[in-house]
Amino acid sequence: CGISVRVLRQADNPSSGEENDSSWLDEVDTNQGDSNTTAKLNKRGDINILLCGDPGTSKSQLLGYVHKLSPRGVYTSGKGSSAVGLTASVVRDPESRELVLESGALVLSDKGICCIDEFDKMSDMPRSVLHEAMEQQTVSMAKAGILATLPARTSVLASANPTESRYNPNRSVVDNIQLPPTLLSRFDLIFLILDQPDADLDRQLAQHLVGLYYEKPNIITPALDHSLLREYIEYAREHIHPELTDEAAEQLLNSYLELRSSGNGSRTIAATPRQLESLIRLSEALAKMHYRSQVLRRDAEEAIRLWKVATQTAATDPRTGRIDMDMIATGRSAEERLMEEGLETHLKEILNESRGKRLALRDITQRLTETMGESPSHDALTQTILRMQGDGVLQFHERAQTVFVRNRILA
């Protein structure tokens, strides 16, 4: 699928009278002409979902099945994907010798689903291009003198494995999969798929797997035919556009305010405006599944329940058990920020008492344990000392694990 430079230039000049495939510009780009004209609000309706959990829980099988159901979609692996493979590349056409934009996975899956397996093994460069595609649903590029904005109105369905192979419930989801918080917060739903022993479920799964190796495989018949389900989804996506009713809007508003007030004080945030937009998209999707033209109250209630069992489970602080959306948005919980602030305050007091002296890191740790009542972690203490070293008030010798205090540290 290639888009030539000539077609892109025609899109910039609609007065030429020629037909082109630039109709999507009216939907994606806001009106930047006369200041008196009102720009149309670009509402993203596609839902991004992340599956995170233990190996062997059929995440890849689920992605493959969704890809087959999607009328238009692309399946790729994070390990074998590059930034060019996700967006677009500039090549020279062998016949016309003109520069051509070869579309990548995100552009090819426009108005469809982009399934990305092994999302955690993706390098930093491909991840950086996903920020714009998952929020603005466009892919902007500037290559070989070509400035282009391509449509990427797609839902991203990704799967990731924990860094320690098994999901550690004592660590946050950010620490388990090591994804940037800026990218993690763009997912509407984050499902934790854990491999927990269950006698009944294990027996059903084992019987199904063994039955596949019979001479006549025991294949489970789906409740709905594959082709019929695909046509059902395609029709709902193209023709059903539900509107939000007053009852559903009131339910979403009250639930959002309840989530905001459930935080522990002003430091803990249980929901952000981005989560409210996710709830609206989920409500509209549930109404679209039932071929309804309006979003009812029960759609809003189901969207809130679905969001709570999915994303809020991933946003639960394992130390306190409270919901803190900062764990996904910033990678650190409010409890961790409080501990870092207290550690820095006590460390300044200890170092101010030892001006002109060289202290061993183990002695500092011992004194902090006596003052704070608990032993700080080695990484947290080292990071705090390195921040102070940037101010020039102390010198940290990492190899000898010693700290020399030069000047007084201001509180």
mmCIF file of C-alpha atoms in Angstrom:
data_model
loop_
_atom_site.group_PDB
_atom_site.id
_atom_site.type_symbol
_atom_site.label_atom_id
_atom_site.label_comp_id
_atom_site.label_asym_id
_atom_site.label_seq_id
_atom_site.Cartn_x
_atom_site.Cartn_y
_atom_site.Cartn_z
ATOM 1 C CA CYS A 1 0.000 0.000 0.000
ATOM 2 C CA GLY A 2 1.839 3.096 -1.186
ATOM 3 C CA ILE A 3 0.882 6.772 -1.130
ATOM 4 C CA SER A 4 2.783 8.826 -3.685
ATOM 5 C CA VAL A 5 4.000 12.356 -3.085
ATOM 6 C CA ARG A 6 1.802 13.623 -5.927
ATOM 7 C CA VAL A 7 -1.357 12.466 -4.135
ATOM 8 C CA LEU A 8 -0.258 14.113 -0.900
ATOM 9 C CA ARG A 9 0.273 17.435 -2.660
ATOM 10 C CA GLN A 10 -3.207 17.243 -4.171
ATOM 11 C CA ALA A 11 -4.623 16.742 -0.698
ATOM 12 C CA ASP A 12 -3.021 20.027 0.348
ATOM 13 C CA ASN A 13 -4.727 21.797 -2.576
ATOM 14 C CA PRO A 14 -8.393 20.713 -2.605
ATOM 15 C CA SER A 15 -9.291 23.405 -5.154
ATOM 16 C CA SER A 16 -7.632 21.406 -7.934
ATOM 17 C CA GLY A 17 -10.931 19.607 -8.557
ATOM 18 C CA GLU A 18 -9.369 16.157 -8.784
ATOM 19 C CA GLU A 19 -10.610 13.205 -6.783
ATOM 20 C CA ASN A 20 -8.245 11.874 -4.127
ATOM 21 C CA ASP A 21 -8.260 9.795 -0.965
ATOM 22 C CA SER A 22 -7.859 12.762 1.406
ATOM 23 C CA SER A 23 -11.405 12.751 2.820
ATOM 24 C CA TRP A 24 -10.015 11.614 6.149
ATOM 25 C CA LEU A 25 -8.358 15.050 6.532
ATOM 26 C CA ASP A 26 -11.763 16.556 7.324
ATOM 27 C CA GLU A 27 -12.165 14.117 10.211
ATOM 28 C CA VAL A 28 -8.648 14.147 11.649
ATOM 29 C CA ASP A 29 -7.357 17.704 11.253
ATOM 30 C CA THR A 30 -9.019 20.561 13.145
ATOM 31 C CA ASN A 31 -10.083 23.702 11.322
ATOM 32 C CA GLN A 32 -7.155 26.111 11.316
ATOM 33 C CA GLY A 33 -8.623 28.658 8.908
ATOM 34 C CA ASP A 34 -10.777 31.627 9.893
ATOM 35 C CA SER A 35 -10.752 32.375 13.604
ATOM 36 C CA ASN A 36 -14.528 32.798 13.535
ATOM 37 C CA THR A 37 -15.074 29.194 12.486
ATOM 38 C CA THR A 38 -15.488 26.623 15.231
ATOM 39 C CA ALA A 39 -13.187 23.605 15.148
ATOM 40 C CA LYS A 40 -14.984 20.316 15.340
ATOM 41 C CA LEU A 41 -14.133 18.262 18.382
ATOM 42 C CA ASN A 42 -12.162 15.174 17.417
ATOM 43 C CA LYS A 43 -13.421 12.422 19.723
ATOM 44 C CA ARG A 44 -11.472 9.197 19.813
ATOM 45 C CA GLY A 45 -13.838 6.258 19.881
ATOM 46 C CA ASP A 46 -11.331 3.413 19.625
ATOM 47 C CA ILE A 47 -10.424 1.545 22.808
ATOM 48 C CA ASN A 48 -6.834 0.512 23.579
ATOM 49 C CA ILE A 49 -6.390 -2.646 25.666
ATOM 50 C CA LEU A 50 -3.296 -4.183 27.268
ATOM 51 C CA LEU A 51 -3.129 -7.821 28.379
ATOM 52 C CA CYS A 52 -0.463 -8.401 30.998
ATOM 53 C CA GLY A 53 0.188 -11.626 32.827
ATOM 54 C CA ASP A 54 1.993 -14.898 33.207
ATOM 55 C CA PRO A 55 3.305 -16.897 30.222
ATOM 56 C CA GLY A 56 1.077 -19.665 28.911
ATOM 57 C CA THR A 57 -2.225 -17.868 29.585
ATOM 58 C CA SER A 58 -3.183 -17.758 25.860
ATOM 59 C CA LYS A 59 -2.583 -14.052 25.358
ATOM 60 C CA SER A 60 -1.109 -14.583 21.894
ATOM 61 C CA GLN A 61 -3.982 -16.906 20.958
ATOM 62 C CA LEU A 62 -6.476 -14.252 21.987
ATOM 63 C CA LEU A 63 -4.688 -11.614 19.899
ATOM 64 C CA GLY A 64 -4.666 -13.911 16.883
ATOM 65 C CA TYR A 65 -8.394 -14.645 17.210
ATOM 66 C CA VAL A 66 -9.255 -10.935 17.499
ATOM 67 C CA HIS A 67 -7.132 -10.236 14.436
ATOM 68 C CA LYS A 68 -9.081 -12.827 12.430
ATOM 69 C CA LEU A 69 -12.392 -11.330 13.585
ATOM 70 C CA SER A 70 -11.452 -7.768 12.687
ATOM 71 C CA PRO A 71 -12.643 -6.697 9.229
ATOM 72 C CA ARG A 72 -9.418 -4.722 8.922
ATOM 73 C CA GLY A 73 -6.411 -5.327 11.119
ATOM 74 C CA VAL A 74 -2.697 -6.068 11.340
ATOM 75 C CA TYR A 75 -0.907 -8.557 13.596
ATOM 76 C CA THR A 76 2.714 -7.860 14.498
ATOM 77 C CA SER A 77 5.262 -8.657 17.176
ATOM 78 C CA GLY A 78 6.959 -6.047 19.291
ATOM 79 C CA LYS A 79 10.352 -7.730 19.031
ATOM 80 C CA GLY A 80 10.335 -7.666 15.226
ATOM 81 C CA SER A 81 8.735 -4.234 14.745
ATOM 82 C CA SER A 82 10.622 -1.038 14.012
ATOM 83 C CA ALA A 83 9.465 2.568 14.050
ATOM 84 C CA VAL A 84 9.371 2.573 10.245
ATOM 85 C CA GLY A 85 7.407 -0.684 10.205
ATOM 86 C CA LEU A 86 4.755 0.826 12.455
ATOM 87 C CA THR A 87 4.445 4.228 10.729
ATOM 88 C CA ALA A 88 5.665 4.593 7.130
ATOM 89 C CA SER A 89 8.843 4.482 5.079
ATOM 90 C CA VAL A 90 10.011 6.537 2.102
ATOM 91 C CA VAL A 91 11.104 4.469 -0.906
ATOM 92 C CA ARG A 92 11.551 5.172 -4.600
ATOM 93 C CA ASP A 93 9.069 3.584 -6.973
ATOM 94 C CA PRO A 94 10.938 1.359 -9.464
ATOM 95 C CA GLU A 95 8.662 2.364 -12.372
ATOM 96 C CA SER A 96 7.889 6.056 -11.906
ATOM 97 C CA ARG A 97 11.096 6.811 -9.926
ATOM 98 C CA GLU A 98 9.061 9.011 -7.585
ATOM 99 C CA LEU A 99 9.307 8.965 -3.815
ATOM 100 C CA VAL A 100 6.551 6.840 -2.298
ATOM 101 C CA LEU A 101 5.336 6.438 1.267
ATOM 102 C CA GLU A 102 4.985 2.763 2.168
ATOM 103 C CA SER A 103 2.411 2.464 4.937
ATOM 104 C CA GLY A 104 3.239 0.689 8.178
ATOM 105 C CA ALA A 105 1.151 -1.393 10.565
ATOM 106 C CA LEU A 106 -0.638 1.520 12.276
ATOM 107 C CA VAL A 107 -1.635 3.140 8.983
ATOM 108 C CA LEU A 108 -2.670 -0.152 7.372
ATOM 109 C CA SER A 109 -4.939 -0.908 10.339
ATOM 110 C CA ASP A 110 -6.828 2.390 9.976
ATOM 111 C CA LYS A 111 -10.468 1.863 11.056
ATOM 112 C CA GLY A 112 -9.487 -1.546 12.383
ATOM 113 C CA ILE A 113 -7.362 -3.195 15.073
ATOM 114 C CA CYS A 114 -3.585 -3.316 15.413
ATOM 115 C CA CYS A 115 -2.565 -6.375 17.483
ATOM 116 C CA ILE A 116 0.944 -6.119 18.964
ATOM 117 C CA ASP A 117 2.311 -9.216 20.668
ATOM 118 C CA GLU A 118 5.348 -9.139 23.011
ATOM 119 C CA PHE A 119 4.717 -5.445 23.664
ATOM 120 C CA ASP A 120 7.248 -5.343 26.504
ATOM 121 C CA LYS A 121 10.107 -6.437 24.203
ATOM 122 C CA MET A 122 9.642 -3.478 21.874
ATOM 123 C CA SER A 123 12.578 -1.049 21.745
ATOM 124 C CA ASP A 124 12.312 2.637 22.687
ATOM 125 C CA MET A 125 12.111 4.011 19.128
ATOM 126 C CA PRO A 126 8.977 2.053 18.079
ATOM 127 C CA ARG A 127 7.356 2.882 21.422
ATOM 128 C CA SER A 128 7.853 6.618 20.851
ATOM 129 C CA VAL A 129 5.705 6.604 17.689
ATOM 130 C CA LEU A 130 2.817 4.966 19.548
ATOM 131 C CA HIS A 131 2.199 8.005 21.770
ATOM 132 C CA GLU A 132 0.668 10.081 18.974
ATOM 133 C CA ALA A 133 -1.112 7.157 17.343
ATOM 134 C CA MET A 134 -2.828 6.014 20.558
ATOM 135 C CA GLU A 135 -4.075 9.480 21.550
ATOM 136 C CA GLN A 136 -4.403 11.705 18.435
ATOM 137 C CA GLN A 137 -4.837 8.703 16.089
ATOM 138 C CA THR A 138 -2.481 10.160 13.507
ATOM 139 C CA VAL A 139 1.091 9.439 12.432
ATOM 140 C CA SER A 140 3.169 12.536 11.614
ATOM 141 C CA MET A 141 6.415 12.147 9.737
ATOM 142 C CA ALA A 142 9.077 14.292 8.078
ATOM 143 C CA LYS A 143 11.361 12.261 5.823
ATOM 144 C CA ALA A 144 13.277 13.109 2.640
ATOM 145 C CA GLY A 145 11.605 16.517 2.434
ATOM 146 C CA ILE A 146 8.116 15.005 2.764
ATOM 147 C CA LEU A 147 5.861 16.342 5.513
ATOM 148 C CA ALA A 148 2.806 14.133 5.972
ATOM 149 C CA THR A 149 0.160 13.314 8.555
ATOM 150 C CA LEU A 150 -1.320 9.867 8.000
ATOM 151 C CA PRO A 151 -4.511 8.518 9.628
ATOM 152 C CA ALA A 152 -4.165 5.838 12.296
ATOM 153 C CA ARG A 153 -7.719 5.502 13.616
ATOM 154 C CA THR A 154 -7.098 2.106 15.091
ATOM 155 C CA SER A 155 -7.513 0.281 18.375
ATOM 156 C CA VAL A 156 -4.300 -1.085 19.849
ATOM 157 C CA LEU A 157 -4.572 -4.538 21.430
ATOM 158 C CA ALA A 158 -1.239 -5.452 23.020
ATOM 159 C CA SER A 159 0.078 -8.221 25.245
ATOM 160 C CA ALA A 160 3.064 -8.070 27.595
ATOM 161 C CA ASN A 161 4.887 -10.521 29.853
ATOM 162 C CA PRO A 162 6.401 -9.621 33.240
ATOM 163 C CA THR A 163 10.146 -9.064 33.387
ATOM 164 C CA GLU A 164 10.547 -11.880 35.930
ATOM 165 C CA SER A 165 8.474 -14.285 33.771
ATOM 166 C CA ARG A 166 5.932 -14.575 36.599
ATOM 167 C CA TYR A 167 3.791 -11.643 37.727
ATOM 168 C CA ASN A 168 4.850 -10.439 41.176
ATOM 169 C CA PRO A 169 1.775 -9.201 43.115
ATOM 170 C CA ASN A 170 4.050 -7.373 45.576
ATOM 171 C CA ARG A 171 5.196 -5.025 42.824
ATOM 172 C CA SER A 172 3.234 -2.543 40.749
ATOM 173 C CA VAL A 173 2.277 -3.222 37.141
ATOM 174 C CA VAL A 174 4.841 -0.620 36.020
ATOM 175 C CA ASP A 175 7.631 -2.483 37.823
ATOM 176 C CA ASN A 176 6.413 -5.830 36.499
ATOM 177 C CA ILE A 177 6.387 -5.033 32.784
ATOM 178 C CA GLN A 178 8.799 -2.054 32.701
ATOM 179 C CA LEU A 179 6.758 0.102 30.329
ATOM 180 C CA PRO A 180 6.930 3.932 30.290
ATOM 181 C CA PRO A 181 4.078 5.456 32.324
ATOM 182 C CA THR A 182 3.328 7.893 29.483
ATOM 183 C CA LEU A 183 2.537 4.946 27.230
ATOM 184 C CA LEU A 184 0.836 2.844 29.887
ATOM 185 C CA SER A 185 -1.643 5.616 30.737
ATOM 186 C CA ARG A 186 -2.921 5.631 27.139
ATOM 187 C CA PHE A 187 -4.519 2.207 27.545
ATOM 188 C CA ASP A 188 -8.207 2.336 28.452
ATOM 189 C CA LEU A 189 -8.205 -1.164 29.969
ATOM 190 C CA ILE A 190 -5.312 -3.091 31.512
ATOM 191 C CA PHE A 191 -6.188 -6.720 32.205
ATOM 192 C CA LEU A 192 -4.010 -8.834 34.482
ATOM 193 C CA ILE A 193 -4.198 -12.454 33.306
ATOM 194 C CA LEU A 194 -2.644 -14.537 36.072
ATOM 195 C CA ASP A 195 -1.996 -18.272 36.072
ATOM 196 C CA GLN A 196 -3.621 -19.377 39.323
ATOM 197 C CA PRO A 197 -4.297 -23.057 40.124
ATOM 198 C CA ASP A 198 -7.969 -24.014 39.930
ATOM 199 C CA ALA A 199 -9.016 -27.670 39.820
ATOM 200 C CA ASP A 200 -12.122 -27.238 37.647
ATOM 201 C CA LEU A 201 -10.583 -24.820 35.160
ATOM 202 C CA ASP A 202 -7.373 -26.852 34.926
ATOM 203 C CA ARG A 203 -9.379 -30.002 34.174
ATOM 204 C CA GLN A 204 -11.411 -28.299 31.438
ATOM 205 C CA LEU A 205 -8.311 -26.871 29.813
ATOM 206 C CA ALA A 206 -6.441 -30.186 29.978
ATOM 207 C CA GLN A 207 -9.371 -32.087 28.463
ATOM 208 C CA HIS A 208 -9.577 -29.572 25.618
ATOM 209 C CA LEU A 209 -5.846 -29.735 24.850
ATOM 210 C CA VAL A 210 -5.746 -33.529 24.973
ATOM 211 C CA GLY A 211 -8.861 -33.728 22.792
ATOM 212 C CA LEU A 212 -7.080 -31.822 20.016
ATOM 213 C CA TYR A 213 -4.703 -34.772 19.523
ATOM 214 C CA TYR A 214 -7.429 -37.380 18.943
ATOM 215 C CA GLU A 215 -7.872 -38.927 15.520
ATOM 216 C CA LYS A 216 -11.104 -36.961 15.405
ATOM 217 C CA PRO A 217 -10.297 -33.772 17.329
ATOM 218 C CA ASN A 218 -12.838 -32.688 19.915
ATOM 219 C CA ILE A 219 -13.226 -29.099 18.773
ATOM 220 C CA ILE A 220 -15.592 -26.876 20.733
ATOM 221 C CA THR A 221 -18.245 -25.350 18.494
ATOM 222 C CA PRO A 222 -18.435 -21.569 19.019
ATOM 223 C CA ALA A 223 -21.748 -20.062 20.067
ATOM 224 C CA LEU A 224 -21.722 -17.824 16.969
ATOM 225 C CA ASP A 225 -20.383 -18.554 13.513
ATOM 226 C CA HIS A 226 -17.068 -16.859 12.750
ATOM 227 C CA SER A 227 -18.195 -15.179 9.529
ATOM 228 C CA LEU A 228 -21.488 -14.046 11.085
ATOM 229 C CA LEU A 229 -19.689 -12.533 14.087
ATOM 230 C CA ARG A 230 -17.311 -10.712 11.772
ATOM 231 C CA GLU A 231 -20.166 -9.229 9.766
ATOM 232 C CA TYR A 232 -21.925 -8.320 13.039
ATOM 233 C CA ILE A 233 -18.877 -6.359 14.195
ATOM 234 C CA GLU A 234 -18.374 -4.707 10.816
ATOM 235 C CA TYR A 235 -21.999 -3.556 10.612
ATOM 236 C CA ALA A 236 -21.990 -2.186 14.167
ATOM 237 C CA ARG A 237 -18.780 -0.271 13.521
ATOM 238 C CA GLU A 238 -20.009 1.318 10.296
ATOM 239 C CA HIS A 239 -23.688 2.029 10.974
ATOM 240 C CA ILE A 240 -24.296 2.203 14.754
ATOM 241 C CA HIS A 241 -23.356 5.529 16.387
ATOM 242 C CA PRO A 242 -25.052 5.766 19.805
ATOM 243 C CA GLU A 243 -25.544 9.043 21.646
ATOM 244 C CA LEU A 244 -25.172 9.627 25.374
ATOM 245 C CA THR A 245 -28.456 10.040 27.284
ATOM 246 C CA ASP A 246 -28.969 12.249 30.328
ATOM 247 C CA GLU A 247 -29.276 9.236 32.651
ATOM 248 C CA ALA A 248 -26.039 7.703 31.405
ATOM 249 C CA ALA A 249 -24.221 11.053 31.611
ATOM 250 C CA GLU A 250 -25.402 11.529 35.197
ATOM 251 C CA GLN A 251 -24.247 8.025 36.132
ATOM 252 C CA LEU A 252 -20.811 8.620 34.608
ATOM 253 C CA LEU A 253 -20.491 12.000 36.292
ATOM 254 C CA ASN A 254 -21.461 10.704 39.745
ATOM 255 C CA SER A 255 -19.177 7.680 39.441
ATOM 256 C CA TYR A 256 -16.254 9.856 38.360
ATOM 257 C CA LEU A 257 -16.745 12.245 41.292
ATOM 258 C CA GLU A 258 -17.004 9.254 43.640
ATOM 259 C CA LEU A 259 -13.727 7.878 42.328
ATOM 260 C CA ARG A 260 -12.029 11.265 42.700
ATOM 261 C CA SER A 261 -13.167 11.601 46.292
ATOM 262 C CA SER A 262 -12.124 8.048 47.192
ATOM 263 C CA GLY A 263 -8.448 9.011 47.174
ATOM 264 C CA ASN A 264 -6.615 9.188 50.485
ATOM 265 C CA GLY A 265 -6.261 12.930 50.882
ATOM 266 C CA SER A 266 -4.971 15.282 48.197
ATOM 267 C CA ARG A 267 -1.920 13.174 47.316
ATOM 268 C CA THR A 268 -3.670 10.032 46.082
ATOM 269 C CA ILE A 269 -5.598 10.264 42.796
ATOM 270 C CA ALA A 270 -8.006 7.415 42.079
ATOM 271 C CA ALA A 271 -9.176 8.727 38.673
ATOM 272 C CA THR A 272 -8.166 11.350 36.121
ATOM 273 C CA PRO A 273 -10.063 13.029 33.234
ATOM 274 C CA ARG A 274 -8.446 10.484 30.899
ATOM 275 C CA GLN A 275 -10.284 7.729 32.796
ATOM 276 C CA LEU A 276 -13.578 9.602 32.376
ATOM 277 C CA GLU A 277 -13.058 9.648 28.615
ATOM 278 C CA SER A 278 -12.338 5.919 28.758
ATOM 279 C CA LEU A 279 -15.619 5.307 30.585
ATOM 280 C CA ILE A 280 -17.515 7.243 27.903
ATOM 281 C CA ARG A 281 -15.898 5.200 25.133
ATOM 282 C CA LEU A 282 -16.685 1.943 26.933
ATOM 283 C CA SER A 283 -20.317 2.968 27.437
ATOM 284 C CA GLU A 284 -20.713 3.802 23.770
ATOM 285 C CA ALA A 285 -19.084 0.503 22.770
ATOM 286 C CA LEU A 286 -21.477 -1.485 24.963
ATOM 287 C CA ALA A 287 -24.468 0.260 23.404
ATOM 288 C CA LYS A 288 -23.034 -0.368 19.939
ATOM 289 C CA MET A 289 -22.765 -4.093 20.734
ATOM 290 C CA HIS A 290 -26.525 -4.189 21.285
ATOM 291 C CA TYR A 291 -27.300 -2.123 18.153
ATOM 292 C CA ARG A 292 -28.804 0.677 20.240
ATOM 293 C CA SER A 293 -28.880 4.301 19.144
ATOM 294 C CA GLN A 294 -28.637 5.565 22.730
ATOM 295 C CA VAL A 295 -26.319 4.878 25.665
ATOM 296 C CA LEU A 296 -28.421 3.808 28.635
ATOM 297 C CA ARG A 297 -27.688 3.936 32.343
ATOM 298 C CA ARG A 298 -26.959 0.215 32.468
ATOM 299 C CA ASP A 299 -24.294 0.684 29.787
ATOM 300 C CA ALA A 300 -22.578 3.269 31.975
ATOM 301 C CA GLU A 301 -22.808 1.013 35.031
ATOM 302 C CA GLU A 302 -21.313 -1.932 33.131
ATOM 303 C CA ALA A 303 -18.517 0.283 31.786
ATOM 304 C CA ILE A 304 -17.652 1.403 35.319
ATOM 305 C CA ARG A 305 -17.681 -2.191 36.574
ATOM 306 C CA LEU A 306 -15.494 -3.323 33.695
ATOM 307 C CA TRP A 307 -13.022 -0.514 34.299
ATOM 308 C CA LYS A 308 -12.839 -1.258 38.021
ATOM 309 C CA VAL A 309 -12.059 -4.952 37.598
ATOM 310 C CA ALA A 310 -9.478 -4.193 34.902
ATOM 311 C CA THR A 311 -7.539 -0.959 35.230
ATOM 312 C CA GLN A 312 -8.071 -0.351 38.935
ATOM 313 C CA THR A 313 -6.614 -3.780 39.689
ATOM 314 C CA ALA A 314 -3.452 -2.739 37.886
ATOM 315 C CA ALA A 315 -3.463 0.632 39.689
ATOM 316 C CA THR A 316 -3.708 -0.808 43.214
ATOM 317 C CA ASP A 317 -0.713 0.002 45.383
ATOM 318 C CA PRO A 318 0.602 -3.350 46.730
ATOM 319 C CA ARG A 319 1.903 -1.625 49.882
ATOM 320 C CA THR A 320 -1.298 0.060 51.019
ATOM 321 C CA GLY A 321 -4.003 -1.702 48.961
ATOM 322 C CA ARG A 322 -5.403 1.675 47.852
ATOM 323 C CA ILE A 323 -6.110 2.694 44.267
ATOM 324 C CA ASP A 324 -3.608 5.245 42.985
ATOM 325 C CA MET A 325 -3.720 6.175 39.297
ATOM 326 C CA ASP A 326 -0.347 7.900 39.669
ATOM 327 C CA MET A 327 1.198 4.423 39.584
ATOM 328 C CA ILE A 328 0.175 4.216 35.916
ATOM 329 C CA ALA A 329 0.507 7.907 35.039
ATOM 330 C CA THR A 330 3.895 8.550 36.697
ATOM 331 C CA GLY A 331 5.217 5.103 37.642
ATOM 332 C CA ARG A 332 5.298 5.983 41.367
ATOM 333 C CA SER A 333 2.591 5.850 43.988
ATOM 334 C CA ALA A 334 1.789 8.582 46.490
ATOM 335 C CA GLU A 335 3.227 6.397 49.256
ATOM 336 C CA GLU A 336 6.557 6.184 47.437
ATOM 337 C CA ARG A 337 6.659 9.945 46.936
ATOM 338 C CA LEU A 338 6.044 10.492 50.651
ATOM 339 C CA MET A 339 8.836 8.085 51.540
ATOM 340 C CA GLU A 340 11.241 9.832 49.160
ATOM 341 C CA GLU A 341 10.409 13.248 50.613
ATOM 342 C CA GLY A 342 10.925 11.960 54.159
ATOM 343 C CA LEU A 343 14.182 10.271 53.171
ATOM 344 C CA GLU A 344 15.529 13.473 51.636
ATOM 345 C CA THR A 345 14.595 15.543 54.703
ATOM 346 C CA HIS A 346 16.305 13.203 57.176
ATOM 347 C CA LEU A 347 19.324 12.804 54.918
ATOM 348 C CA LYS A 348 19.854 16.571 54.804
ATOM 349 C CA GLU A 349 19.812 16.728 58.603
ATOM 350 C CA ILE A 350 22.450 13.989 58.874
ATOM 351 C CA LEU A 351 24.721 15.507 56.235
ATOM 352 C CA ASN A 352 24.489 19.024 57.690
ATOM 353 C CA GLU A 353 25.850 17.650 60.985
ATOM 354 C CA SER A 354 28.863 16.171 59.158
ATOM 355 C CA ARG A 355 30.149 19.063 57.043
ATOM 356 C CA GLY A 356 33.761 18.582 55.969
ATOM 357 C CA LYS A 357 33.667 14.861 56.776
ATOM 358 C CA ARG A 358 33.540 11.724 54.675
ATOM 359 C CA LEU A 359 30.779 9.306 55.614
ATOM 360 C CA ALA A 360 30.364 5.687 54.590
ATOM 361 C CA LEU A 361 27.072 4.805 52.956
ATOM 362 C CA ARG A 362 26.422 2.011 55.459
ATOM 363 C CA ASP A 363 26.802 4.486 58.369
ATOM 364 C CA ILE A 364 24.294 6.837 56.704
ATOM 365 C CA THR A 365 21.880 3.939 56.227
ATOM 366 C CA GLN A 366 22.205 2.965 59.893
ATOM 367 C CA ARG A 367 21.518 6.497 61.109
ATOM 368 C CA LEU A 368 18.551 6.862 58.767
ATOM 369 C CA THR A 369 17.138 3.589 60.093
ATOM 370 C CA GLU A 370 17.366 4.898 63.662
ATOM 371 C CA THR A 371 15.748 8.211 62.695
ATOM 372 C CA MET A 372 13.008 6.984 60.336
ATOM 373 C CA GLY A 373 12.242 3.683 62.065
ATOM 374 C CA GLU A 374 12.765 1.682 58.858
ATOM 375 C CA SER A 375 15.737 0.965 56.617
ATOM 376 C CA PRO A 376 15.671 2.797 53.259
ATOM 377 C CA SER A 377 16.421 0.846 50.112
ATOM 378 C CA HIS A 378 19.877 1.134 48.613
ATOM 379 C CA ASP A 379 18.547 2.382 45.259
ATOM 380 C CA ALA A 380 16.366 5.084 46.800
ATOM 381 C CA LEU A 381 19.235 6.345 48.983
ATOM 382 C CA THR A 382 21.657 6.368 46.054
ATOM 383 C CA GLN A 383 19.245 8.268 43.818
ATOM 384 C CA THR A 384 18.667 10.903 46.513
ATOM 385 C CA ILE A 385 22.414 11.388 47.008
ATOM 386 C CA LEU A 386 22.989 11.703 43.260
ATOM 387 C CA ARG A 387 20.351 14.459 43.072
ATOM 388 C CA MET A 388 22.121 16.370 45.852
ATOM 389 C CA GLN A 389 25.477 15.874 44.130
ATOM 390 C CA GLY A 390 24.101 17.748 41.142
ATOM 391 C CA ASP A 391 23.768 20.850 43.355
ATOM 392 C CA GLY A 392 27.505 20.718 44.152
ATOM 393 C CA VAL A 393 27.103 20.481 47.933
ATOM 394 C CA LEU A 394 28.536 16.979 48.263
ATOM 395 C CA GLN A 395 30.652 14.420 46.434
ATOM 396 C CA PHE A 396 29.608 10.792 46.123
ATOM 397 C CA HIS A 397 32.274 8.180 45.453
ATOM 398 C CA GLU A 398 30.292 5.293 44.049
ATOM 399 C CA ARG A 399 33.106 2.764 44.044
ATOM 400 C CA ALA A 400 34.096 3.374 47.678
ATOM 401 C CA GLN A 401 30.473 3.969 48.721
ATOM 402 C CA THR A 402 31.362 7.156 50.595
ATOM 403 C CA VAL A 403 29.937 10.685 50.717
ATOM 404 C CA PHE A 404 32.002 13.843 51.308
ATOM 405 C CA VAL A 405 29.975 16.857 52.466
ATOM 406 C CA ARG A 406 31.406 20.137 51.163
ATOM 407 C CA ASN A 407 28.900 22.822 52.122
ATOM 408 C CA ARG A 408 25.776 23.182 54.176
ATOM 409 C CA ILE A 409 22.686 21.743 52.487
ATOM 410 C CA LEU A 410 19.693 24.048 52.535
ATOM 411 C CA ALA A 411 16.440 22.487 53.671
#
